[in-house]
PDB file of C-alpha atoms in Angstrom:
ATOM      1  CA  UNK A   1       0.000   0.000   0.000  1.00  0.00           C
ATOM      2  CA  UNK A   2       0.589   3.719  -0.008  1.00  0.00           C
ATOM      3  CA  UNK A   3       3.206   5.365   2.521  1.00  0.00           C
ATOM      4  CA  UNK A   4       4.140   7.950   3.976  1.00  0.00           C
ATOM      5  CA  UNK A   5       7.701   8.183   5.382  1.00  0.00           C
ATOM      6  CA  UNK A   6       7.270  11.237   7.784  1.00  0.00           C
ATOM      7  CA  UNK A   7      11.379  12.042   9.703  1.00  0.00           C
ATOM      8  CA  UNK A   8      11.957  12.508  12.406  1.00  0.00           C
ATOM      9  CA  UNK A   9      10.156  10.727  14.641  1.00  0.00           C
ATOM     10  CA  UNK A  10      11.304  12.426  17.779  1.00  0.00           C
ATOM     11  CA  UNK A  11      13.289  16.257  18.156  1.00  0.00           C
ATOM     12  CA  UNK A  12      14.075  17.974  21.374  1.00  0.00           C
ATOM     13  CA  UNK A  13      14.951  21.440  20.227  1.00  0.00           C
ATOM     14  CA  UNK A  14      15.758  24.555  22.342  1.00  0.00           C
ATOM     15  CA  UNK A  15      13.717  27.612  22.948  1.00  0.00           C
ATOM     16  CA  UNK A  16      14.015  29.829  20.340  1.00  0.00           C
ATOM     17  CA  UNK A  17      15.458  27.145  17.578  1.00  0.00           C
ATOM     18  CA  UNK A  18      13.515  26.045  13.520  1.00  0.00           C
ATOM     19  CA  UNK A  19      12.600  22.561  13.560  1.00  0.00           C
ATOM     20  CA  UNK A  20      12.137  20.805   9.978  1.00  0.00           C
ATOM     21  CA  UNK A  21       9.884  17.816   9.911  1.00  0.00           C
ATOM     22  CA  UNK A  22       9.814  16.185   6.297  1.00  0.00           C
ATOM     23  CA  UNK A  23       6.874  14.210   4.478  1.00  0.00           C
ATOM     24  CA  UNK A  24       7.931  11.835   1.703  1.00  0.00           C
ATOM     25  CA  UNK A  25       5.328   9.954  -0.133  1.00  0.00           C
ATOM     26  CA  UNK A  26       7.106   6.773  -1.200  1.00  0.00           C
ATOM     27  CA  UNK A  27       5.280   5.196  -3.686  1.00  0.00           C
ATOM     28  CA  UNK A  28       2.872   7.641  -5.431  1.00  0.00           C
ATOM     29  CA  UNK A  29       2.546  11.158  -5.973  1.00  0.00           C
ATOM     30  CA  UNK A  30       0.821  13.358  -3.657  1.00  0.00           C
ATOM     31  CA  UNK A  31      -0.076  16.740  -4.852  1.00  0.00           C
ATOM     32  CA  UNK A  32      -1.331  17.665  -1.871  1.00  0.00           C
ATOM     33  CA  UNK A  33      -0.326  17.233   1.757  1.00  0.00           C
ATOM     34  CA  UNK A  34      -2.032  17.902   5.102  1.00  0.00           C
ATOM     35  CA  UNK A  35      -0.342  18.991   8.695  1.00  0.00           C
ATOM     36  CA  UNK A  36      -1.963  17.663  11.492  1.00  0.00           C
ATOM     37  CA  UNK A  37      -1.128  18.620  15.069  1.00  0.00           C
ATOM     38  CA  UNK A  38      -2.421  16.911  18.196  1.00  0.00           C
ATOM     39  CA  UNK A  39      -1.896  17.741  21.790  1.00  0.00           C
ATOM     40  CA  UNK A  40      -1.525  14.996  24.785  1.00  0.00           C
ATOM     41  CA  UNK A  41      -5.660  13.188  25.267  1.00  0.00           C
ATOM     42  CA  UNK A  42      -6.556  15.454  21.734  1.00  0.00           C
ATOM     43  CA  UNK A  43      -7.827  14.545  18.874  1.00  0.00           C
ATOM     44  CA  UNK A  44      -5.928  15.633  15.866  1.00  0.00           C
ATOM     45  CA  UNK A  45      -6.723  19.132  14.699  1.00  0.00           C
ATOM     46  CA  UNK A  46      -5.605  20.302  10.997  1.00  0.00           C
ATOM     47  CA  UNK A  47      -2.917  23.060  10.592  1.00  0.00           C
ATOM     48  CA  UNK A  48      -2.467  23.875   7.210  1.00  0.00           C
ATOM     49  CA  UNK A  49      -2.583  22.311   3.602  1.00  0.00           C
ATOM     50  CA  UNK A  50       0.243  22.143   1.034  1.00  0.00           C
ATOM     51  CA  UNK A  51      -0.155  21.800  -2.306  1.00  0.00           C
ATOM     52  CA  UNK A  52       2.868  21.150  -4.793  1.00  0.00           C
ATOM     53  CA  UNK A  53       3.687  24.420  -6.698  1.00  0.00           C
ATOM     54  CA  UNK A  54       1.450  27.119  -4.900  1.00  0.00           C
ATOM     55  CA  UNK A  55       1.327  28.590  -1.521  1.00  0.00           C
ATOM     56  CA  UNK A  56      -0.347  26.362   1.396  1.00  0.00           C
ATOM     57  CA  UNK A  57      -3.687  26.970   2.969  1.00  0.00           C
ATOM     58  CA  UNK A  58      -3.732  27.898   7.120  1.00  0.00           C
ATOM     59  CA  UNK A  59      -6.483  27.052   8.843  1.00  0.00           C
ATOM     60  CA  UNK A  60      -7.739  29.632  11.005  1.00  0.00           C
ATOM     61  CA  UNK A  61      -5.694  30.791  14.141  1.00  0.00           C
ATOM     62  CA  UNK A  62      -2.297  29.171  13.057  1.00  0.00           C
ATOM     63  CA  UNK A  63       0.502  31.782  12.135  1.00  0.00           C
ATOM     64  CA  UNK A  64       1.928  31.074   8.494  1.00  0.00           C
ATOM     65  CA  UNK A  65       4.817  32.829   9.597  1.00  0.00           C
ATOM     66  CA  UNK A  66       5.726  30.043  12.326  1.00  0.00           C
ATOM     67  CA  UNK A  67       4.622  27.746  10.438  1.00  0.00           C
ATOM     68  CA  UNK A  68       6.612  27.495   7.324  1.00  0.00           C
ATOM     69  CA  UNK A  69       4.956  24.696   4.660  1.00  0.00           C
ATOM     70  CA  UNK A  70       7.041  23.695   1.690  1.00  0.00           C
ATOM     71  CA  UNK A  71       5.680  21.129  -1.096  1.00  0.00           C
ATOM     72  CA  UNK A  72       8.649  21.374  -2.882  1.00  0.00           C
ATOM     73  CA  UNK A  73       7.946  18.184  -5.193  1.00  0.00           C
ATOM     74  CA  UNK A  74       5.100  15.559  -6.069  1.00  0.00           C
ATOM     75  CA  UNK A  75       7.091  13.555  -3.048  1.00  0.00           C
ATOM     76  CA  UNK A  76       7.929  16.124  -0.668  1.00  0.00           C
ATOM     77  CA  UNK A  77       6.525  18.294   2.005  1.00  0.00           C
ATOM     78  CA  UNK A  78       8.197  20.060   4.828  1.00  0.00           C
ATOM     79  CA  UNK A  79       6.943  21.907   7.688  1.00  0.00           C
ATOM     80  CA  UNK A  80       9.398  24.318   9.513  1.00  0.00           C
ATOM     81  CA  UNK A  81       8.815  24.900  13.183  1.00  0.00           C
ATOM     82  CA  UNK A  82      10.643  28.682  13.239  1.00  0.00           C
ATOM     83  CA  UNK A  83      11.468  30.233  16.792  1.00  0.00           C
ATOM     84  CA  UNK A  84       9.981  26.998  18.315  1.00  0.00           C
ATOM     85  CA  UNK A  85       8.930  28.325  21.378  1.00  0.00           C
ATOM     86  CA  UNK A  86       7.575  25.151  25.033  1.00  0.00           C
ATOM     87  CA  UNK A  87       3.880  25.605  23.707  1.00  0.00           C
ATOM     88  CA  UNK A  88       4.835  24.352  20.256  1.00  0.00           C
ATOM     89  CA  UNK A  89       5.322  21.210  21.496  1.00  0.00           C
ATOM     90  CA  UNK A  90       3.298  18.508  20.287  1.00  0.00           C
ATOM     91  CA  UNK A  91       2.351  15.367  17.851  1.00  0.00           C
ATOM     92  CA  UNK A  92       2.826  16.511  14.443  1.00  0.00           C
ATOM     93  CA  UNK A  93       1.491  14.363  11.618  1.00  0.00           C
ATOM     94  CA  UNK A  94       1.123  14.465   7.940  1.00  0.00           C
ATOM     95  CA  UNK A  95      -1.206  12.881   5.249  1.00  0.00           C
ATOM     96  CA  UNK A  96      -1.683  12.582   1.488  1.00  0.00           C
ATOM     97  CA  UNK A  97      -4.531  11.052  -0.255  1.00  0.00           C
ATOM     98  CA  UNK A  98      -3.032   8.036  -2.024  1.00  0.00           C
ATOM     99  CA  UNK A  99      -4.440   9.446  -5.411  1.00  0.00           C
ATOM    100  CA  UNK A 100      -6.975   8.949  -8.079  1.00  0.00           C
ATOM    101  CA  UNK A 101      -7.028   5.016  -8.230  1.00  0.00           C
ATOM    102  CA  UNK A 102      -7.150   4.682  -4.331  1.00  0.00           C
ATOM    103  CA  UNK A 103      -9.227   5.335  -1.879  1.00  0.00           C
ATOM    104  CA  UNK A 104      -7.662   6.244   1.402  1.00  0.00           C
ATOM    105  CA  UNK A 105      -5.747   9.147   3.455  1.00  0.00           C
ATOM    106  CA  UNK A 106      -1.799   7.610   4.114  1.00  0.00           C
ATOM    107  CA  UNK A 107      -0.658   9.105   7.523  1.00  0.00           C
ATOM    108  CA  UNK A 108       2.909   9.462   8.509  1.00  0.00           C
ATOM    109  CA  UNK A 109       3.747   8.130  11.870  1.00  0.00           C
ATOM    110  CA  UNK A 110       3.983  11.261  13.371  1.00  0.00           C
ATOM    111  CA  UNK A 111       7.179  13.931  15.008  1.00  0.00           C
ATOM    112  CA  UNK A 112       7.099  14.254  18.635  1.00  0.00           C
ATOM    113  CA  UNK A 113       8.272  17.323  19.260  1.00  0.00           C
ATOM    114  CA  UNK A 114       9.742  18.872  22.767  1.00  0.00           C
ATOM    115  CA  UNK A 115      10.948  22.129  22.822  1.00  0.00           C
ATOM    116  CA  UNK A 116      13.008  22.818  26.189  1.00  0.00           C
TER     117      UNK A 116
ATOM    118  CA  UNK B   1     -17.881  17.535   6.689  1.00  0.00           C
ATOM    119  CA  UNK B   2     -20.665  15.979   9.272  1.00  0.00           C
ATOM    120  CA  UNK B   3     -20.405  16.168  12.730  1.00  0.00           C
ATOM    121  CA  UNK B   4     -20.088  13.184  14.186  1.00  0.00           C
ATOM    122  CA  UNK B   5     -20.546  11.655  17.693  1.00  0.00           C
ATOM    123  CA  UNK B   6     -18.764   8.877  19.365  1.00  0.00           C
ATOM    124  CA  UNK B   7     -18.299   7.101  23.097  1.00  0.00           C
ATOM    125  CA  UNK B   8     -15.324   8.529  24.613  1.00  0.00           C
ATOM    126  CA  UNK B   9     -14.115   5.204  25.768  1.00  0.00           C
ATOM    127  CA  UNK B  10     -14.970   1.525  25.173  1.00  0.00           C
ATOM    128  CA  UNK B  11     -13.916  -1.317  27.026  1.00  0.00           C
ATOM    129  CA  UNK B  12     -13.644  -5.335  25.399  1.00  0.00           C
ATOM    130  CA  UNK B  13     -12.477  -8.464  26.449  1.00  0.00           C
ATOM    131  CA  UNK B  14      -9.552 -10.328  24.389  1.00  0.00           C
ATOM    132  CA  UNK B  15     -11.195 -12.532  21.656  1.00  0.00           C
ATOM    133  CA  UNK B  16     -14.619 -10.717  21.899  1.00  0.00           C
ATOM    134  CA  UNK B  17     -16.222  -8.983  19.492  1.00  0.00           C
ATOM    135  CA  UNK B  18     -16.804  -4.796  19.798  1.00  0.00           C
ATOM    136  CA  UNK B  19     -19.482  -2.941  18.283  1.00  0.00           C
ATOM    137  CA  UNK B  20     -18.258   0.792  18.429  1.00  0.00           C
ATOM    138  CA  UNK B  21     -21.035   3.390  17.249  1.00  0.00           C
ATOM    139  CA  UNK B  22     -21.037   6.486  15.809  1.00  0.00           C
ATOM    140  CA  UNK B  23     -23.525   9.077  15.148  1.00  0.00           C
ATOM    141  CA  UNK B  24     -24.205  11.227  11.751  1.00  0.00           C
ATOM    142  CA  UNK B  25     -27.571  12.471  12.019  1.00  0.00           C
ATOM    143  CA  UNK B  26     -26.287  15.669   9.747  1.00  0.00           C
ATOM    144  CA  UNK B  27     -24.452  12.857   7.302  1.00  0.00           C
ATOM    145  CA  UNK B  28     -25.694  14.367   3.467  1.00  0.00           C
ATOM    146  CA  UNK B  29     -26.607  12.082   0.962  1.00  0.00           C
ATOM    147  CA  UNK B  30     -22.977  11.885  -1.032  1.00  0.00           C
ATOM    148  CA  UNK B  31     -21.084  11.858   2.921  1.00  0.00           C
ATOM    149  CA  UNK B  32     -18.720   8.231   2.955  1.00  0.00           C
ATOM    150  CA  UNK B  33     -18.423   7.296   6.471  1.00  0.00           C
ATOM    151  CA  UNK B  34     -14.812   6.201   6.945  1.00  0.00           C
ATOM    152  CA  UNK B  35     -13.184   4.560  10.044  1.00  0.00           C
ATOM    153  CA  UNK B  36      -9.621   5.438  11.223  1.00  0.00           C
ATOM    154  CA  UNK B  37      -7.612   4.436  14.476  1.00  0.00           C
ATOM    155  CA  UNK B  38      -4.938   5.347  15.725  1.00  0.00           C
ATOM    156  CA  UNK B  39      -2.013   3.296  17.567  1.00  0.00           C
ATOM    157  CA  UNK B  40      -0.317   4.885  20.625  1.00  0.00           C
ATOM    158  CA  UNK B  41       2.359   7.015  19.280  1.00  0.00           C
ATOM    159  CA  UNK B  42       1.788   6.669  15.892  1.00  0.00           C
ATOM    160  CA  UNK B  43      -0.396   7.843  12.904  1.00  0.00           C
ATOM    161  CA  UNK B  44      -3.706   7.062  11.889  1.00  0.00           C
ATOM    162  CA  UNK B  45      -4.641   4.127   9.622  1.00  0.00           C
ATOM    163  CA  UNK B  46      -7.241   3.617   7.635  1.00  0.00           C
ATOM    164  CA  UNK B  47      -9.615   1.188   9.259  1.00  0.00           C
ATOM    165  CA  UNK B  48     -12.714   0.496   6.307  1.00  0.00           C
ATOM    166  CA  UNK B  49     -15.181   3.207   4.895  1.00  0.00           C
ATOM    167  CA  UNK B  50     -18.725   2.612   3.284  1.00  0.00           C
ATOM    168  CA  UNK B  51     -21.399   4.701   1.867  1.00  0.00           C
ATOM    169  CA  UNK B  52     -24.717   3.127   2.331  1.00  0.00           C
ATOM    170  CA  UNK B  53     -24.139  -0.936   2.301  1.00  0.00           C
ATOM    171  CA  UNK B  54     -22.391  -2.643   4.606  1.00  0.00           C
ATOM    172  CA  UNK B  55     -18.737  -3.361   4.281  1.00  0.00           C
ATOM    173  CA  UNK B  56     -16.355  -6.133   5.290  1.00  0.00           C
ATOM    174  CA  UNK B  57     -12.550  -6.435   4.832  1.00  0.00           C
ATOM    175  CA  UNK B  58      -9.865  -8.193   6.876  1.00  0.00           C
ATOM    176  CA  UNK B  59      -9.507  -5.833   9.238  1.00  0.00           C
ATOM    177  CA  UNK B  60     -13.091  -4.847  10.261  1.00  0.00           C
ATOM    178  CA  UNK B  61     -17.048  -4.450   9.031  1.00  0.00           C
ATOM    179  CA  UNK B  62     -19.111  -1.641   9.167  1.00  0.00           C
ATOM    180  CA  UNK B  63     -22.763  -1.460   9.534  1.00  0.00           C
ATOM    181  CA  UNK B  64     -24.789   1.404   8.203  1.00  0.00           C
ATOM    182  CA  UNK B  65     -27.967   1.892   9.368  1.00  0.00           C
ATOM    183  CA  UNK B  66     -30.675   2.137   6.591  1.00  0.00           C
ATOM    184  CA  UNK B  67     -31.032   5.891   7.061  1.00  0.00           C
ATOM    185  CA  UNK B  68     -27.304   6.292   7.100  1.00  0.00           C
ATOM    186  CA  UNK B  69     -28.321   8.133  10.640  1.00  0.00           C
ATOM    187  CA  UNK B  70     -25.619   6.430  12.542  1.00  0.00           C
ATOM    188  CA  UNK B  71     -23.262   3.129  12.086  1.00  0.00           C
ATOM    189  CA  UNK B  72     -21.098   0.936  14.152  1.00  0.00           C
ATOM    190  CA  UNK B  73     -17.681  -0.435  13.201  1.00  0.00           C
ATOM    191  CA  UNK B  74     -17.098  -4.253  14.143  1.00  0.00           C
ATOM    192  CA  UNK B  75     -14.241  -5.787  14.992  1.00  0.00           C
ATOM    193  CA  UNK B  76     -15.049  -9.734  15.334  1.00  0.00           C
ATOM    194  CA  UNK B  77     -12.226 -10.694  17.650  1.00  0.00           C
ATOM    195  CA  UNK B  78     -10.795  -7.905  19.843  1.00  0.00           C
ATOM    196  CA  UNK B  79      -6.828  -8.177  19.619  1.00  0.00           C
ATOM    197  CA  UNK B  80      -4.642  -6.614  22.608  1.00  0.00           C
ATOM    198  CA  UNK B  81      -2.840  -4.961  19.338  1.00  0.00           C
ATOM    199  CA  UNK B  82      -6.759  -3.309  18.661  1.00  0.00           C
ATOM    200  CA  UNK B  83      -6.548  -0.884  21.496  1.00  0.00           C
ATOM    201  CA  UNK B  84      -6.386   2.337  19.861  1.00  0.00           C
ATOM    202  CA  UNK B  85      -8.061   5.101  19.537  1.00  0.00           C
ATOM    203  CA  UNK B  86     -10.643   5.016  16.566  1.00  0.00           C
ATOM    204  CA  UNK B  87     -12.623   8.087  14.461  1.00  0.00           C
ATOM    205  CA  UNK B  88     -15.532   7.681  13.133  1.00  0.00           C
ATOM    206  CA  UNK B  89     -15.466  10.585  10.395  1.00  0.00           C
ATOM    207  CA  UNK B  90     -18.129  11.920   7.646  1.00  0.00           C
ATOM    208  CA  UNK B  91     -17.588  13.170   4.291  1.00  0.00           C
ATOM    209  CA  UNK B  92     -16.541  12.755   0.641  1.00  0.00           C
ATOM    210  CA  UNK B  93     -14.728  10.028  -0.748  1.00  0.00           C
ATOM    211  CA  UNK B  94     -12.145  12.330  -2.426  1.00  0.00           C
ATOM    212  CA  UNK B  95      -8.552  12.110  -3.662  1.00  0.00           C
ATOM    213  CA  UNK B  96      -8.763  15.265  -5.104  1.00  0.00           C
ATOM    214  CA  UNK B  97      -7.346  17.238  -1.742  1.00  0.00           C
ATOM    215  CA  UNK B  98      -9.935  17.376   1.070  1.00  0.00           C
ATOM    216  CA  UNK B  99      -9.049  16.535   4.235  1.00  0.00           C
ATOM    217  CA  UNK B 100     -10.377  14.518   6.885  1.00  0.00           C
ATOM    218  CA  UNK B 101     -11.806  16.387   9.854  1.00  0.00           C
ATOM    219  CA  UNK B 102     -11.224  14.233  12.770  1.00  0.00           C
ATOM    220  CA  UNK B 103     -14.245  14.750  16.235  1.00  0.00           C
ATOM    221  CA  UNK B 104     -12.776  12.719  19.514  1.00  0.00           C
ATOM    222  CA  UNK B 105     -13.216   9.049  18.831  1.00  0.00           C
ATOM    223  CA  UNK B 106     -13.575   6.461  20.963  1.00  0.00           C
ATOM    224  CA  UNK B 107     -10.829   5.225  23.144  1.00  0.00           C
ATOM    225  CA  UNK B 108     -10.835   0.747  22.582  1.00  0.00           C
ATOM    226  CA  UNK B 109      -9.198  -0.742  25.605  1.00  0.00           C
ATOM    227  CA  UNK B 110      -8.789  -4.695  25.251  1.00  0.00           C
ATOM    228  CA  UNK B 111      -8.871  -6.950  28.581  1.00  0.00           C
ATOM    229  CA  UNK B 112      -6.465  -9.607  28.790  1.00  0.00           C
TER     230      UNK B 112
END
């Protein structure tokens, strides 16, 4: 099946420090990428969309400036954690829809993040 | 997407089966339901999705109720490795870029 290779799995960054997760989609193309972030007992709550070639959609109340979302390739998506701050920390996740011919949403397994 | 509403937590018995609802009074008449869980630690997987029949695959079945109102996912024999969390979600069946809104799903423990 479809996956998602999402790296790293774990970061422990200092105050104040840019944090790159990266999304690869292994075995198809995925035009379009979604950044998830969940909080400890939470449910998962959508950040942003990136689509390959144009700007990514925020969703309301996150800061596109902290937030940095790169779809650099059919393959590749990267979100940048800038001036990573204690409250950023969190479960981030991505997910691409496997494409025309297959139903489904692949997840990556997810960045724990820690900011100290 | 639909709202939908699930039990916050569900408890099962190893080798039993578990019926976990959901709710979708608001579902529209193109709205897929589609079943997720996720692992501790990890990211979600796709569990089994249907639109108005009911479903079966290795994993799971679904059941939709005739007026697609509510439905309950199945798992036949409750597996320590089935404790997750799982999200019952509403909405198109669509590769073209929309994403999945996820509510609070129901937390599966499994009893030794």
């Amino acid at each position: 099946g479809a996956v998602v290779s999402q790296h790293p799995s774990r970061v422990i960054c200092k105050s104040g420090t840019s944090v790159k997760i990266e999304c690869r989609s292994l075995d198809f193309q995925a035009t379009t990428m979604f950044w998830y972030r969940q909080f400890p007992k939470q449910s998962l709550m959508l950040m942003a969309t990136s689509n390959e070639g144009s700007k990514a959609t925020y969703e309301q109340g996150v800061e596109k400036d902290k937030f940095l979302i790169n779809h650099a390739s059919l393959t590749l998506s990267t979100l940048t954690v800038t001036s990573a701050h204690p409250e950023d920390s969190s479960f981030y996740i991505c997910s691409a829809p496997q494409g025309t011919y297959h139903y489904g949403y692949t997840f990556g397994s997810g960045t724990r993040l820690t900011v100290v | 997407d639909a709202k939908t509403t699930q039990p916050n937590s569900m408890e099962s018995n190893e080798e039993e089966p578990v019926h976990l609802p959901c709710n979708h009074s608001t579902i529209s008449g193109t709205d897929y339901i589609h079943w997720y869980r996720q692992l501790p630690s990890q990211g979600p997987e796709y569990v089994i999705h249907g639109l108005t029949s009911n479903v079966n695959n290795r994993m799971a079945s679904l059941a939709i109720a005739e007026d697609r109102k509510s439905s309950t996912l199945i798992l036949h024999r409750a597996t320590l490795r089935d404790a997750a969390v799982y999200y019952c979600i509403s909405g198109g069946v669509d590769n073209a870029g929309n994403m999945l809104t996820f509510g609070g799903g129901t937390r599966l423990m499994v009893k030794p």
